[in-house]
PDB file of C-alpha atoms in Angstrom:
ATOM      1  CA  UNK O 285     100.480 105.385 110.443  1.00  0.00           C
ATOM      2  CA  UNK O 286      98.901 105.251 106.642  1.00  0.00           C
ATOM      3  CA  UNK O 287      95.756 103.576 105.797  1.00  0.00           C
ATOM      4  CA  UNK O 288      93.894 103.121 103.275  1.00  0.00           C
ATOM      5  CA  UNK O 289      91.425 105.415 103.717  1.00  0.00           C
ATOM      6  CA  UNK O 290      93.905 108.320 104.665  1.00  0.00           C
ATOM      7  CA  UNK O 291      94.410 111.942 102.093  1.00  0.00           C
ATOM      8  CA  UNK O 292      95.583 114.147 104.293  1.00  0.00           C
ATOM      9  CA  UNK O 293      99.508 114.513 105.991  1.00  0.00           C
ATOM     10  CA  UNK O 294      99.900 111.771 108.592  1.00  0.00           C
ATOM     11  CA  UNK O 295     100.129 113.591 112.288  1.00  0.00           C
ATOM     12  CA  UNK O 296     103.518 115.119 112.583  1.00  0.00           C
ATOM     13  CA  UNK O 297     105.825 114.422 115.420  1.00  0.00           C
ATOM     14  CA  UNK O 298     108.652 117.662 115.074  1.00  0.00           C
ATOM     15  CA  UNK O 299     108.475 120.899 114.656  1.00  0.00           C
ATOM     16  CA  UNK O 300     109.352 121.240 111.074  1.00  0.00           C
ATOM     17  CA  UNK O 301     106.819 118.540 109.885  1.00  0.00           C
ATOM     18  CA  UNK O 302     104.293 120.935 112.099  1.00  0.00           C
ATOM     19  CA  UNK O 303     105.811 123.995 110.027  1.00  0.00           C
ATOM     20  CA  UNK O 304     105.614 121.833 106.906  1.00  0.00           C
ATOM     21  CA  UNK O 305     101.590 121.166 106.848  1.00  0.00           C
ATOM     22  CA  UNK O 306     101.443 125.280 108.112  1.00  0.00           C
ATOM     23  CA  UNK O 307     102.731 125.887 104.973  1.00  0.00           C
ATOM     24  CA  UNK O 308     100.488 123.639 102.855  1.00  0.00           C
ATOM     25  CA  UNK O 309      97.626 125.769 104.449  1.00  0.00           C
ATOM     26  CA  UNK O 310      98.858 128.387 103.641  1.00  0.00           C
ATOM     27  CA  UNK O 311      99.654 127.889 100.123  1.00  0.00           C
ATOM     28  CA  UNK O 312      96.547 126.531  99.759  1.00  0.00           C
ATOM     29  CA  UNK O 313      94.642 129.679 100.968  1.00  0.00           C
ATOM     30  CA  UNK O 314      96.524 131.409  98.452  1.00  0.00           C
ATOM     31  CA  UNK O 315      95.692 129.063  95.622  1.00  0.00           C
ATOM     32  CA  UNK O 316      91.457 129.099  96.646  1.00  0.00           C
ATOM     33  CA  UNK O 317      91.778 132.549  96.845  1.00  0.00           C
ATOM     34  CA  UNK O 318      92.933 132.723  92.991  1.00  0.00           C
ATOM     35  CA  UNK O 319      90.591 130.161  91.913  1.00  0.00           C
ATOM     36  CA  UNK O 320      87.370 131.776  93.398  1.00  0.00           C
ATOM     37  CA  UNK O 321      88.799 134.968  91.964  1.00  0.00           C
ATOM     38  CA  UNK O 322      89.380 134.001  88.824  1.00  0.00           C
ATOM     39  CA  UNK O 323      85.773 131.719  88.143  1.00  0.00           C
ATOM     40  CA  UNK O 324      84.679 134.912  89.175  1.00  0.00           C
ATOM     41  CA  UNK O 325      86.269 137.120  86.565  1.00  0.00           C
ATOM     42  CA  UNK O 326      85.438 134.623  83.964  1.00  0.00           C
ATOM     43  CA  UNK O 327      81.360 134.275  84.767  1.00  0.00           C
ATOM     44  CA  UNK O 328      81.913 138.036  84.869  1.00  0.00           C
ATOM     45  CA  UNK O 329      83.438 138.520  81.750  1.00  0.00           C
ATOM     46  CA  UNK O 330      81.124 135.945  79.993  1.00  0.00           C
ATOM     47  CA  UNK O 331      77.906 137.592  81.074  1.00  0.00           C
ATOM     48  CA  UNK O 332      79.258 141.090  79.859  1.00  0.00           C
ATOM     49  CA  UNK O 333      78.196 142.199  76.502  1.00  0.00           C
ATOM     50  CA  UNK O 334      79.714 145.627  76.714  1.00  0.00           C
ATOM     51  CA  UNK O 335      82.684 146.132  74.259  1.00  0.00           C
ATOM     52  CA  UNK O 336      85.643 149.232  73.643  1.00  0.00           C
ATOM     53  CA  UNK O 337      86.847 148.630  70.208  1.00  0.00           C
ATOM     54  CA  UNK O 338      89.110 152.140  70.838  1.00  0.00           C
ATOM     55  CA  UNK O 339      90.822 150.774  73.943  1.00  0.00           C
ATOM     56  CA  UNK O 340      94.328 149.953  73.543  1.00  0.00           C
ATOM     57  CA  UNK O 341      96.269 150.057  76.726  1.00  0.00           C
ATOM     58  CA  UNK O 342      95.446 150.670  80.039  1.00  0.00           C
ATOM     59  CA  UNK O 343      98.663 150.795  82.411  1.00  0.00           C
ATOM     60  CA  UNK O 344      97.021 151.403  85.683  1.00  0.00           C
ATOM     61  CA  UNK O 345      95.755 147.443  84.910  1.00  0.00           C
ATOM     62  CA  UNK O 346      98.465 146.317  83.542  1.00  0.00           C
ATOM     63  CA  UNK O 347     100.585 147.495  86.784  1.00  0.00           C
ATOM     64  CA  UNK O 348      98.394 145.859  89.148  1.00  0.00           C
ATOM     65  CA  UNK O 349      97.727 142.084  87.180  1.00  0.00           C
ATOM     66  CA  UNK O 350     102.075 142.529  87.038  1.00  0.00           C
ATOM     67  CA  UNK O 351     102.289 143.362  90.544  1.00  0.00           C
ATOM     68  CA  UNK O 352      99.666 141.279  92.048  1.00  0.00           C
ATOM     69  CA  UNK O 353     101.628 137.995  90.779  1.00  0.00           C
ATOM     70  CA  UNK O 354     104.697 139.315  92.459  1.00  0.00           C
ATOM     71  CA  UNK O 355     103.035 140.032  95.913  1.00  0.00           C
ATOM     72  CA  UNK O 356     101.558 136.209  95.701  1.00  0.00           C
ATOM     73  CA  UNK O 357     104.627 134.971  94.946  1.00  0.00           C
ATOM     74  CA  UNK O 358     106.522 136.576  97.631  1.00  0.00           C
ATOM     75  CA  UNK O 359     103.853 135.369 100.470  1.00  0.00           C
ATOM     76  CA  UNK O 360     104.722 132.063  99.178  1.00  0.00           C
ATOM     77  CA  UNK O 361     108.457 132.314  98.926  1.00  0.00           C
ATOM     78  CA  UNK O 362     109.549 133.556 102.351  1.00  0.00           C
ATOM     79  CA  UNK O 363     107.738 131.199 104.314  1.00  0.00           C
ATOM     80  CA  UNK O 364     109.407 128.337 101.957  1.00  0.00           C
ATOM     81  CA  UNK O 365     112.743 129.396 102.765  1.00  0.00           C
ATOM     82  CA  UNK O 366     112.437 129.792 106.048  1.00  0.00           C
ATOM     83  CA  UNK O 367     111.298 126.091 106.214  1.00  0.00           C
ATOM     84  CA  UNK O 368     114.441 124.966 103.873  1.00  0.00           C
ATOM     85  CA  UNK O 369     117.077 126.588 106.037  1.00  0.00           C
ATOM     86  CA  UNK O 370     115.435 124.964 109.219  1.00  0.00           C
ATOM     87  CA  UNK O 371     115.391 121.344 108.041  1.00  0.00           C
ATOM     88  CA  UNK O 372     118.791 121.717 106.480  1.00  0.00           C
ATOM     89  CA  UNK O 373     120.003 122.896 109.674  1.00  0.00           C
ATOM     90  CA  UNK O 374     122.845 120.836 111.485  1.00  0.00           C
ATOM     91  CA  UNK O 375     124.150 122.452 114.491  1.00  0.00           C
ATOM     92  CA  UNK O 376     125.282 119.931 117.508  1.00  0.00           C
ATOM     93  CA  UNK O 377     123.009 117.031 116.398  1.00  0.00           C
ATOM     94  CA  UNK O 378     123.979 114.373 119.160  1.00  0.00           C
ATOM     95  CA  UNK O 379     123.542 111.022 117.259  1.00  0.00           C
ATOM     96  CA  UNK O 380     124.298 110.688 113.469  1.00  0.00           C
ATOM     97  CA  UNK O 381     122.873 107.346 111.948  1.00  0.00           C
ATOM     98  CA  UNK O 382     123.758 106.182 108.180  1.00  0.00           C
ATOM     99  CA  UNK O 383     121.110 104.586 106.027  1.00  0.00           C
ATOM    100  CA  UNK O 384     122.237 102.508 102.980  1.00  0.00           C
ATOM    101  CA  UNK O 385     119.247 101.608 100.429  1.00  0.00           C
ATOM    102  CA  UNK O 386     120.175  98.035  98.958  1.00  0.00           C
ATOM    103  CA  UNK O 387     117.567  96.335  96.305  1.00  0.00           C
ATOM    104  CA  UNK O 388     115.252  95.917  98.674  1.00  0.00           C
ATOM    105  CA  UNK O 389     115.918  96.579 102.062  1.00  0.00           C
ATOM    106  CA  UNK O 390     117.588  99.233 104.261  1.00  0.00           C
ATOM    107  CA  UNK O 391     120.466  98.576 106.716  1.00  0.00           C
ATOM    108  CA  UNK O 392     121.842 101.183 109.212  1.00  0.00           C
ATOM    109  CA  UNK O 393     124.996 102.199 111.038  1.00  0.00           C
ATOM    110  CA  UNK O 394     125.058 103.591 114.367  1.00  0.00           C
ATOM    111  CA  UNK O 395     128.810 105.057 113.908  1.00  0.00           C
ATOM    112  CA  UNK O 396     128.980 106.694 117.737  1.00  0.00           C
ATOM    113  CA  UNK O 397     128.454 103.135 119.445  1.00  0.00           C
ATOM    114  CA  UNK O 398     130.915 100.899 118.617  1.00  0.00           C
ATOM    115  CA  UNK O 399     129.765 100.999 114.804  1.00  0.00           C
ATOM    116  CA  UNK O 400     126.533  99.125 115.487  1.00  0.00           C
ATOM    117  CA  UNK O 401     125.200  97.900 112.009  1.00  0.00           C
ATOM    118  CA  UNK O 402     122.143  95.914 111.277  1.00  0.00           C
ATOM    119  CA  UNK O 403     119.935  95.157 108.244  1.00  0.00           C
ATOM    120  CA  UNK O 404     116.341  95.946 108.142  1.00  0.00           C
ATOM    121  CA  UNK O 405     114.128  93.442 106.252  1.00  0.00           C
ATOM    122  CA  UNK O 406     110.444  93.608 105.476  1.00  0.00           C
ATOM    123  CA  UNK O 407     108.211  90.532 107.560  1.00  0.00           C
ATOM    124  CA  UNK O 408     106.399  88.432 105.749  1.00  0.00           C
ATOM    125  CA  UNK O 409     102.604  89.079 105.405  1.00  0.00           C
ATOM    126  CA  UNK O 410     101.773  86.702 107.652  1.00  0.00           C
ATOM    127  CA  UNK O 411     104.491  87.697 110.677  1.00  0.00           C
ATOM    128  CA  UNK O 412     103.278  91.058 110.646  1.00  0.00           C
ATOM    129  CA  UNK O 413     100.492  92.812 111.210  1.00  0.00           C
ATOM    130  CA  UNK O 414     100.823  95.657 109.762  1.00  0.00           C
ATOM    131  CA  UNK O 415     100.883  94.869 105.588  1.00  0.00           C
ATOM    132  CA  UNK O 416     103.787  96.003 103.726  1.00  0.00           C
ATOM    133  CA  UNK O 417     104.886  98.238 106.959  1.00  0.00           C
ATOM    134  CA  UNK O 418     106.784  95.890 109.492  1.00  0.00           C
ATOM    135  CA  UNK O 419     110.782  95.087 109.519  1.00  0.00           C
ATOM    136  CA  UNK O 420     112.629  92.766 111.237  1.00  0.00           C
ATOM    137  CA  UNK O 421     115.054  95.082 112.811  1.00  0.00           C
ATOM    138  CA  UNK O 422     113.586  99.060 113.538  1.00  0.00           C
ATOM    139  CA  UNK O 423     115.561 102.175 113.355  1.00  0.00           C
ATOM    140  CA  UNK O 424     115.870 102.669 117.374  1.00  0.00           C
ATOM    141  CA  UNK O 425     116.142 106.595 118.350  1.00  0.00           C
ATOM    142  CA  UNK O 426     116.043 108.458 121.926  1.00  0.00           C
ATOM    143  CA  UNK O 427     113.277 111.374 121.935  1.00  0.00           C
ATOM    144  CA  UNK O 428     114.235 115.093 122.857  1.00  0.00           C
ATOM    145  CA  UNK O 429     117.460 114.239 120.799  1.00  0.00           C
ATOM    146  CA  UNK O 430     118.849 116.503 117.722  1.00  0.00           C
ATOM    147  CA  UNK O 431     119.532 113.314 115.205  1.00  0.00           C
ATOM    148  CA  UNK O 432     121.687 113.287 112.034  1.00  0.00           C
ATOM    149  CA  UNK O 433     120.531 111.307 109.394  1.00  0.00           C
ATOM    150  CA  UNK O 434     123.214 110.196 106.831  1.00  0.00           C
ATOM    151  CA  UNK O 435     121.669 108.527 103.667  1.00  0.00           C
ATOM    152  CA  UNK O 436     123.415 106.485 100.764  1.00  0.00           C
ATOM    153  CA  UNK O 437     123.155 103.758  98.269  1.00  0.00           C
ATOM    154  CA  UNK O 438     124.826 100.598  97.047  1.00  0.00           C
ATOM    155  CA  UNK O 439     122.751 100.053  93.632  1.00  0.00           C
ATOM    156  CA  UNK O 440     120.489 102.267  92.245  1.00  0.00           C
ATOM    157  CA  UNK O 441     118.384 105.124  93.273  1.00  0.00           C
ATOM    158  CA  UNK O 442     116.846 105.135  96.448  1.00  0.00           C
ATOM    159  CA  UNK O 443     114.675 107.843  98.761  1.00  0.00           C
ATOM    160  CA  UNK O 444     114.627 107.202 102.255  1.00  0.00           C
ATOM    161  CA  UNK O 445     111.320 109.019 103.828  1.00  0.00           C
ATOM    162  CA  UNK O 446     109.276 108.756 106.701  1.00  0.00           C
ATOM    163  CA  UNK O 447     106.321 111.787 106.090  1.00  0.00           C
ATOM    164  CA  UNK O 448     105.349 111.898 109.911  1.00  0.00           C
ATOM    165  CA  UNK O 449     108.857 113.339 110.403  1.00  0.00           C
ATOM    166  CA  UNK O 450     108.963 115.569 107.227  1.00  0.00           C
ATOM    167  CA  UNK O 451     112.101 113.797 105.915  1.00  0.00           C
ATOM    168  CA  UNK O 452     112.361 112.735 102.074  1.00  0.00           C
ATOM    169  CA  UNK O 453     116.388 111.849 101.146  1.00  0.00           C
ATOM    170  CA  UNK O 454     117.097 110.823  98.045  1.00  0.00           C
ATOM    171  CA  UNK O 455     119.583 107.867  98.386  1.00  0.00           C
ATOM    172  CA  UNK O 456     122.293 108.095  95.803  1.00  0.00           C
ATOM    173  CA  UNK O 457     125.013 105.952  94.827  1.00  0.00           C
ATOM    174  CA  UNK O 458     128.834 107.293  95.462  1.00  0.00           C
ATOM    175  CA  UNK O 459     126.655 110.660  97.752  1.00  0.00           C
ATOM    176  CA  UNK O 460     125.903 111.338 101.013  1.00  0.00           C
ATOM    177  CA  UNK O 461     122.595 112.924 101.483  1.00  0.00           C
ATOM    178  CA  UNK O 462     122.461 114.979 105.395  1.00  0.00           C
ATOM    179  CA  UNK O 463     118.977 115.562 107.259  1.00  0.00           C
ATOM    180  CA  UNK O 464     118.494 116.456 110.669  1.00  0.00           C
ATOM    181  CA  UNK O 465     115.255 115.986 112.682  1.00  0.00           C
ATOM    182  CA  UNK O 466     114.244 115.523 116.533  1.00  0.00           C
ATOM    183  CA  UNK O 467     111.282 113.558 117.892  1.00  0.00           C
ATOM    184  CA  UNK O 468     109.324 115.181 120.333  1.00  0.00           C
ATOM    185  CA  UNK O 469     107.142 111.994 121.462  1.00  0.00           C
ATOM    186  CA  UNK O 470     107.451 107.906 122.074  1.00  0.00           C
ATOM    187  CA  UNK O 471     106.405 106.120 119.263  1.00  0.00           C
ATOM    188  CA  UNK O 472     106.510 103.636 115.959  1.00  0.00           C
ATOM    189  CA  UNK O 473     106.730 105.793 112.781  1.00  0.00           C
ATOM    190  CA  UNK O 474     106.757 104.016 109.213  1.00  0.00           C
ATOM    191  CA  UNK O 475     107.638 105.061 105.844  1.00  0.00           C
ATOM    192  CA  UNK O 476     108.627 103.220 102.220  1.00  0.00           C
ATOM    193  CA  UNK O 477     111.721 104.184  99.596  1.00  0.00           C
ATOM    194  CA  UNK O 478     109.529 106.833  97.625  1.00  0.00           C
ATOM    195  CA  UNK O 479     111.591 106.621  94.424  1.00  0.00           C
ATOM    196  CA  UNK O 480     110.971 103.201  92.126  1.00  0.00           C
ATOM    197  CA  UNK O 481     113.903 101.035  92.603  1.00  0.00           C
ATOM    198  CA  UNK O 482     113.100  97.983  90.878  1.00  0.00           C
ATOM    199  CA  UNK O 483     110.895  94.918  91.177  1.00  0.00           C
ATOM    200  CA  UNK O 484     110.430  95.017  95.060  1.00  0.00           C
ATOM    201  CA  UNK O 485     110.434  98.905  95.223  1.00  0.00           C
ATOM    202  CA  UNK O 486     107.496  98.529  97.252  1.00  0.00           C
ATOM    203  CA  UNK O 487     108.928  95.882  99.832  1.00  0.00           C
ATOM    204  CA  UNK O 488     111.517  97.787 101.660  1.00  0.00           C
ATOM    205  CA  UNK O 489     109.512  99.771 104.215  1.00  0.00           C
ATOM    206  CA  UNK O 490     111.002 102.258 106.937  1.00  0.00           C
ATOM    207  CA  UNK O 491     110.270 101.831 110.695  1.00  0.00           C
ATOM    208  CA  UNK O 492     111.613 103.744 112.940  1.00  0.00           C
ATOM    209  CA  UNK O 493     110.969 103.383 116.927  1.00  0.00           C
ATOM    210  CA  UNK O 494     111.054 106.517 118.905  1.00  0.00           C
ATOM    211  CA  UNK O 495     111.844 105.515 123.020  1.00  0.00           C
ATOM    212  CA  UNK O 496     113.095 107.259 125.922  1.00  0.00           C
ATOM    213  CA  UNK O 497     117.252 107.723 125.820  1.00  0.00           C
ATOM    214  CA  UNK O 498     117.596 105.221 129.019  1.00  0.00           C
ATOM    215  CA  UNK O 499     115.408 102.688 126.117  1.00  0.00           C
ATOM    216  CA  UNK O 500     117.819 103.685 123.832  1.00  0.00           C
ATOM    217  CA  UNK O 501     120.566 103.054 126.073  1.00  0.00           C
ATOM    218  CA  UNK O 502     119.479  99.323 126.912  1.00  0.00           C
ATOM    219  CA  UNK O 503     118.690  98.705 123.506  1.00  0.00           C
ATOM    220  CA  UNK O 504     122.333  99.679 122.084  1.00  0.00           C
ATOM    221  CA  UNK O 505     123.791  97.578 124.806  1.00  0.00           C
ATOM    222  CA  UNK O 506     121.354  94.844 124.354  1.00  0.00           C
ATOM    223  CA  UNK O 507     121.596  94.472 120.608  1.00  0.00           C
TER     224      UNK O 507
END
């Protein structure tokens, strides 16, 4: 869960919000690398008071500062792809739930039982203890469990994101937006719209509940 004190990614809880903070490292390597490199060429460069006034071209450089770019670039790349295809991909998921931004609050369809709907409205400060970060009603899903998450609007612009999952969906009016994810432990996960929506953009928070599918199964027949 966010604090306030909190900079870095919030502990993941799948497998492609584990590959997503790999690949910050990564890139970020890569980028620390280039800046230590290129301080160093300047300090270099600054402190050098020899000159060629007869030098025109040198293609052996030129090759490699053309090259060099290209290599970085595809260390980046590949990686990012691979991490692209796997969130965007939606094989057998076995529960698909729909998530309609309104201005300002989320509701949510369970179309495979019985078309369960609900809204999901932010507490009041003093009902929750958690500021800005409790609902009335959570998103309920069973663990071990490939999940299909459908994502729409009825106003205006909407993004429906939880980062401890690795899921941002933009929630558009008239589209359909697809994700797929799968929790891999129990818990309470939060999130907020992360596109500004209006005057209470920042009063529609996301909870989801992660519990075991026997949980899950009481809780559908229960609600």
């Amino acid at each position: 869960m966010p604090t306030w004190n909190h900079i870095n990614f919030q502990n993941s809880v799948n497998p492609i919000m584990e590959q997503l903070i790999f690949f910050h490292d990564h890139t970020m390597m890569i980028l620390l690398v280039i800046t230590l490199f290129v301080i160093y060429m300047m300090i270099i460069s600054s402190l050098n008071k020899n000159i060629d006034k007869l030098l025109m071209e040198n293609q052996e450089v030129e090759i490699i500062w053309t090259m060099m770019p290209v290599l970085i670039l595809v260390l980046i790349t590949v990686p990012s792809l691979r991490i692209l295809y796997l969130m965007e991909e939606v094989n057998s998921p076995l529960l698909t739930i729909k998530s309609i931004g309104h201005q300002w609050y989320w509701s949510y369809e369970y179309s495979d039982f019985n078309n369960l709907e609900f809204d999901s409205f932010m507490l009041p400060q003093n009902d929750s203890l958690v500021r800005l970060l409790e609902v009335d009603n959570r998103m309920v899903v069973p663990i071990d469990t490939d999940i299909r998450i459908l994502t729409t609007s009825m106003d205006v612009i909407h993004s429906w994101t939880i980062p401890s999952l690795g899921v941002k969906m933009d929630s558009l009016p008239g589209r359909i937006n697809q994700s797929v994810f799968n929790v891999i432990r129990s818990g309470v996960y939060v999130g907020q719209c992360s596109e500004i929506c209006g005057a209470n953009h920042s009063f529609m928070p996301i909870v989801m509940e992660s519990v075991s599918m026997n949980s899950f199964i009481n809780w559908i027949n229960n609600f």
